[in-house]
Short mmCIF file of C-alpha atoms in Angstrom, two decimals:
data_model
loop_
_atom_site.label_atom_id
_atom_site.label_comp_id
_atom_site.label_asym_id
_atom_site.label_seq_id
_atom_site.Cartn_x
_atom_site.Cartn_y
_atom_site.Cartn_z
CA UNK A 1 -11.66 -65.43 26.95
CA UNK A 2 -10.67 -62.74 29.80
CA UNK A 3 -6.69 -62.63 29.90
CA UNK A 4 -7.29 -63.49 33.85
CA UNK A 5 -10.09 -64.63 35.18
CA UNK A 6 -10.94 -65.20 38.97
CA UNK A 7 -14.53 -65.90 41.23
CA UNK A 8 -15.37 -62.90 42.16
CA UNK A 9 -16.77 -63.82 45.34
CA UNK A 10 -17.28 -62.47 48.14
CA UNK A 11 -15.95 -66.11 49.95
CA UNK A 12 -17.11 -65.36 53.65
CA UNK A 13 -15.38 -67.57 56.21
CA UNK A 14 -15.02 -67.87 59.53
CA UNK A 15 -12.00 -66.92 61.50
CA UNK A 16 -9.62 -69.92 61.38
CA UNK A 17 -10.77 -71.44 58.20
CA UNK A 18 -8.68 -72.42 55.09
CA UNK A 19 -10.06 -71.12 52.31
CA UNK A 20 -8.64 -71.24 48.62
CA UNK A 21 -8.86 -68.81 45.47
CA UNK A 22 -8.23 -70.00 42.05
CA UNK A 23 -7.16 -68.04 38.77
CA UNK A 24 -6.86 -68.98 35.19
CA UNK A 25 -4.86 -67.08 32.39
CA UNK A 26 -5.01 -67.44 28.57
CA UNK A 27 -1.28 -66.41 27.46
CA UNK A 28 0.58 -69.87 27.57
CA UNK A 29 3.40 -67.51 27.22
CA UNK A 30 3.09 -66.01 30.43
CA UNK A 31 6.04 -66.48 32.95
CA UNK A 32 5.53 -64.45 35.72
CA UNK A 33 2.71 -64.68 38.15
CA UNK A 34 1.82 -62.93 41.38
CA UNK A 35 -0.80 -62.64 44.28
CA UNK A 36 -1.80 -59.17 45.05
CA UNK A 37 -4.04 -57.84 47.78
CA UNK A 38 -6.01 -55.01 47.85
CA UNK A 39 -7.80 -53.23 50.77
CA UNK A 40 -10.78 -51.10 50.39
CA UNK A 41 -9.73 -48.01 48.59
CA UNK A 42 -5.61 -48.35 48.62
CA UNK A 43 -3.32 -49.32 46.42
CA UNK A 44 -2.60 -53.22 45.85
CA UNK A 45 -0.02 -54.69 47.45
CA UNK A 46 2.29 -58.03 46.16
CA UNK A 47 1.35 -60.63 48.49
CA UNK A 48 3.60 -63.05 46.86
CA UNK A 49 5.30 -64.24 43.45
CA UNK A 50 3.75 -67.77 42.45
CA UNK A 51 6.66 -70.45 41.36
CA UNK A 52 6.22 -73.36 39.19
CA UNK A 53 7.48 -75.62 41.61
CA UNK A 54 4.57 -74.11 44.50
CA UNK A 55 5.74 -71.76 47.17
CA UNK A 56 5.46 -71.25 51.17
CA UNK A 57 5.14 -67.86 52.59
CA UNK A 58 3.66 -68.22 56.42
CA UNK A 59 -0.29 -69.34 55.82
CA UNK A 60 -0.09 -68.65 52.53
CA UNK A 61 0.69 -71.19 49.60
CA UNK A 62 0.52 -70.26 46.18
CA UNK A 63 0.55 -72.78 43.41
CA UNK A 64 1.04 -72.76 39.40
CA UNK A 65 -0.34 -75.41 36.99
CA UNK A 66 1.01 -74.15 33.27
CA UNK A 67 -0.24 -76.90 31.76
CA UNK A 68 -4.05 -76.01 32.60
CA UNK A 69 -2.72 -71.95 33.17
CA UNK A 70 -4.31 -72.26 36.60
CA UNK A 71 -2.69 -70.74 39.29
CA UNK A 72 -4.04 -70.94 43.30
CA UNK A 73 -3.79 -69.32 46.22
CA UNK A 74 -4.37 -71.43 49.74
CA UNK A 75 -4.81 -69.49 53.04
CA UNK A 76 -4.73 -71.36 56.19
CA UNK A 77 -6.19 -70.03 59.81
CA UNK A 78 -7.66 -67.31 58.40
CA UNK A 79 -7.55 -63.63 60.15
CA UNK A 80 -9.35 -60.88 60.65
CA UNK A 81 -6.98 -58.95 58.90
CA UNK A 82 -6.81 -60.86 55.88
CA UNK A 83 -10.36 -59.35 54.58
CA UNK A 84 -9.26 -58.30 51.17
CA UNK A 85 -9.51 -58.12 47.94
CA UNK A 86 -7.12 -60.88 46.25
CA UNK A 87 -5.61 -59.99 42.63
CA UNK A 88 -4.18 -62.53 40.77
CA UNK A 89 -1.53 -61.08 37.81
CA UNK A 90 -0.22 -62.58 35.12
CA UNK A 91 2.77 -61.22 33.11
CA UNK A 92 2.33 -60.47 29.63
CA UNK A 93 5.58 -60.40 27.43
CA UNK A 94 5.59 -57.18 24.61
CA UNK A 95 8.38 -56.63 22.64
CA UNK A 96 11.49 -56.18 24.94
CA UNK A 97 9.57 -55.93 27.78
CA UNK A 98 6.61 -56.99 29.93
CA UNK A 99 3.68 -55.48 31.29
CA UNK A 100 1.32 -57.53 33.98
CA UNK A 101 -2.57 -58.31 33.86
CA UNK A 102 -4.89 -57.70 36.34
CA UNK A 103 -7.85 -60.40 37.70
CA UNK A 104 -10.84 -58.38 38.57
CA UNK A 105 -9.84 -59.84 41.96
CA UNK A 106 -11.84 -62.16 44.27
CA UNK A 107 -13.07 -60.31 47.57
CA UNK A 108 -12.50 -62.31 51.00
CA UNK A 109 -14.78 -61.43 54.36
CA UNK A 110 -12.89 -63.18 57.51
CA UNK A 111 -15.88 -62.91 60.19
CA UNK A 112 -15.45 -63.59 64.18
CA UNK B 1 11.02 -52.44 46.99
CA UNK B 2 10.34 -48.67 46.04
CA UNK B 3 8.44 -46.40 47.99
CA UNK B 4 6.09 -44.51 45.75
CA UNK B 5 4.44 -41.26 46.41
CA UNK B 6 1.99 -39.03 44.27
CA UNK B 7 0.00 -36.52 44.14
CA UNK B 8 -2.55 -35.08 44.80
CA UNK B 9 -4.45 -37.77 46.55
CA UNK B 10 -7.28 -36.48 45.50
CA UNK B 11 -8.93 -33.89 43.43
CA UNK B 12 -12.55 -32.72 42.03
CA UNK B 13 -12.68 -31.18 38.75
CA UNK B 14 -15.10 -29.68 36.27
CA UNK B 15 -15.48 -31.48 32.70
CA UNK B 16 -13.27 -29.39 29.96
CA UNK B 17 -10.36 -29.10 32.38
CA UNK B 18 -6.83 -30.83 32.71
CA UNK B 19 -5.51 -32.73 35.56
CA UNK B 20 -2.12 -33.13 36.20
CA UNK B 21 -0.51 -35.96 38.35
CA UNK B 22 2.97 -36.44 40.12
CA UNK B 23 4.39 -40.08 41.00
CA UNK B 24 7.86 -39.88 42.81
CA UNK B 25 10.16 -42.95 43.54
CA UNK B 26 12.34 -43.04 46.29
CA UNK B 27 14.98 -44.87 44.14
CA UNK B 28 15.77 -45.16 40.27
CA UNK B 29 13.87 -47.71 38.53
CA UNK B 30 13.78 -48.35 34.94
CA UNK B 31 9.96 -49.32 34.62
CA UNK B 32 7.22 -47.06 35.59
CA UNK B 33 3.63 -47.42 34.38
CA UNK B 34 0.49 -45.67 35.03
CA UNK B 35 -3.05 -47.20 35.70
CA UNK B 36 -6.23 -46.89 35.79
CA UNK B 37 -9.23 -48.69 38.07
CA UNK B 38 -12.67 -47.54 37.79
CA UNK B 39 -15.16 -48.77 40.64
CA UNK B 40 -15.64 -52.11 41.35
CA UNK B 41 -13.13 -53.06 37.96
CA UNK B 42 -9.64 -54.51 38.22
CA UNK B 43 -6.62 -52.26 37.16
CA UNK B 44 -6.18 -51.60 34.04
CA UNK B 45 -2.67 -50.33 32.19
CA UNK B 46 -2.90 -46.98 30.34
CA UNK B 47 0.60 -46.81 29.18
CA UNK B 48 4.65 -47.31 30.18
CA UNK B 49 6.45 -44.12 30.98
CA UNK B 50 9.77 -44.26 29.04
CA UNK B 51 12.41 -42.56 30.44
CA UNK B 52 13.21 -39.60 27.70
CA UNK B 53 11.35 -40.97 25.12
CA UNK B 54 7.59 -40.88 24.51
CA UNK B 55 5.22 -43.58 26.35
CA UNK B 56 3.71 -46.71 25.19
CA UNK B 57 0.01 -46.69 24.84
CA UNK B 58 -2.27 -49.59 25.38
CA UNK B 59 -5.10 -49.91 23.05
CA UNK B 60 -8.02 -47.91 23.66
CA UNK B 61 -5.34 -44.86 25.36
CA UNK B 62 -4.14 -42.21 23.26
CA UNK B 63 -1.55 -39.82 24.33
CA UNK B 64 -3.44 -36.52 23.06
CA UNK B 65 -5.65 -37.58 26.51
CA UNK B 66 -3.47 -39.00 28.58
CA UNK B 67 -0.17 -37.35 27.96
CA UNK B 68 2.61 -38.74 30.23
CA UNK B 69 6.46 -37.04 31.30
CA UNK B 70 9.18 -38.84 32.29
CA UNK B 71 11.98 -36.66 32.48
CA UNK B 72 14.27 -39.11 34.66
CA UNK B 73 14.57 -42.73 36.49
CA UNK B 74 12.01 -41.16 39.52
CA UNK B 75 9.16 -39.15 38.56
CA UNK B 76 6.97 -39.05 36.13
CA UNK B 77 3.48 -37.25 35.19
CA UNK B 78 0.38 -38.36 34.13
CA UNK B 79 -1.81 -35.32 32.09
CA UNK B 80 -6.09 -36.22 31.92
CA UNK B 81 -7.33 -34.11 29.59
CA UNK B 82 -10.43 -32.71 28.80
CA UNK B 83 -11.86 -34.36 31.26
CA UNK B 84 -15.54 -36.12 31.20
CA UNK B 85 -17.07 -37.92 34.19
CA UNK B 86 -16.17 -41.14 32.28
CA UNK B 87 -12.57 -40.19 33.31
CA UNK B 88 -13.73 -40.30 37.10
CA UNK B 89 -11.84 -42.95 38.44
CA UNK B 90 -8.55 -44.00 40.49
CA UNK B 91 -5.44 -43.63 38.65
CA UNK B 92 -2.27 -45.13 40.07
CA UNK B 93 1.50 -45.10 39.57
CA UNK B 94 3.48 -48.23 39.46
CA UNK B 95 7.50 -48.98 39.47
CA UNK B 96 9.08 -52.47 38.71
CA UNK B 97 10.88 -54.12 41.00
CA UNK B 98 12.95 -56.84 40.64
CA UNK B 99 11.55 -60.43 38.89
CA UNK B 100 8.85 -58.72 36.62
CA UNK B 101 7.56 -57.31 40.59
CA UNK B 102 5.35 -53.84 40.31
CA UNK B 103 4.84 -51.56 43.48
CA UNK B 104 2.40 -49.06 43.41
CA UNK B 105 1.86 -45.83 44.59
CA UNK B 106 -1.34 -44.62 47.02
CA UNK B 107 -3.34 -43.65 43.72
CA UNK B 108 -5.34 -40.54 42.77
CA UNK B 109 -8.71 -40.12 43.02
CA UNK B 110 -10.28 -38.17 40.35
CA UNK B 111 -13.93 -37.27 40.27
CA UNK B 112 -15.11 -34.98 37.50
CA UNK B 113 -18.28 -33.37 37.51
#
């Protein structure tokens, strides 16, 4: 089993929509976990740190379940400008320190 | 968060030679970490930089290809080395932040002929 896995995609919506990404991880160990986007050919970018108790940042909700190591990722009223790529990251612990995990990512087409 | 620069941006180089990269952090940060993404494929960690030590591998890197500097808390170099179109990819720089957080850099792109 992939470390992270995520649905590739591409989800093509219409401007407006609510559309959701999900993401599971194998390390039950894992603490930390992020949302990052990624435009065509830059760098990715942290969207947003993923709490177990769910978290709020403007039209975007991210949500952990450890007991199924699923983690989501809501966006309401889609834009335009949220065409991305989506990365979901897990943390993985080493000894004294941790290094993160990289989803392949799941690619997101907001249309007019 | 840090602001991350490197360079060069981008570069084209013939198979046999070296390529030598520069990541520069606007602030000291204990973590840094170089990666690599090939087209179409997720990131994927080639090693930690340690700060006047040597660097910590992940399996399937070895440090006689990618050797890796880190003479202080804000830069640090990443050497490809004998380079093979296999090693045609993105490579990108990476700092931690605070709460296990990792900024990255604007990336190299590497083609080798």
């Amino acid at each position: 089993r992939k470390e992270v896995e995520q649905d590739p995609g591409p989800f093509n919506v219409p401007e407006g929509a609510t559309v959701a990404f999900n993401c599971t991880y194998s390390n039950s160990a894992s603490q930390s976990f992020f949302w990052y986007r990624q435009d065509c050919r830059k760098e990715p970018k942290l969207l947003m740190s993923v709490y177990s108790s769910g978290n709020e940042d403007g039209r975007f909700t991210a949500q952990l379940n450890r007991a199924s190591q699923y983690i989501s990722l809501l966006i309401r009223d889609s834009k335009l400008s949220d065409s991305a790529t989506y990365l979901c990251v897990v943390n993985r612990r080493n000894s004294g320190y941790s290094t993160l995990t990289f989803g392949k990512g799941t690619m997101l087409l907001v249309s007019p | 968060s840090a602001v991350i620069s490197q360079k060069p941006s981008r570069d084209i180089c013939q198979r046999g030679t070296s390529l030598t990269i520069q990541c520069q952090v606007d602030s000291q940060v204990t973590m840094m970490f170089w990666y690599r993404q090939q087209p179409g494929q997720s990131l994927t960690l080639i090693a930690t930089a340690n700060q006047g030590s040597e660097a910590t591998y992940e399996s399937g890197f070895v440090i006689d290809k990618f050797p890796i500097s880190r003479p202080n808390l804000t830069f640090s170099t990443l050497t490809v080395s004998n380079m093979s179109p296999e090693d045609s990819s993105i490579y990108l720089c990476s700092a931690r932040g605070a709460a296990d957080t990792q900024y990255f850099g604007p990336g190299t792109r590497l083609t080798v002929l």
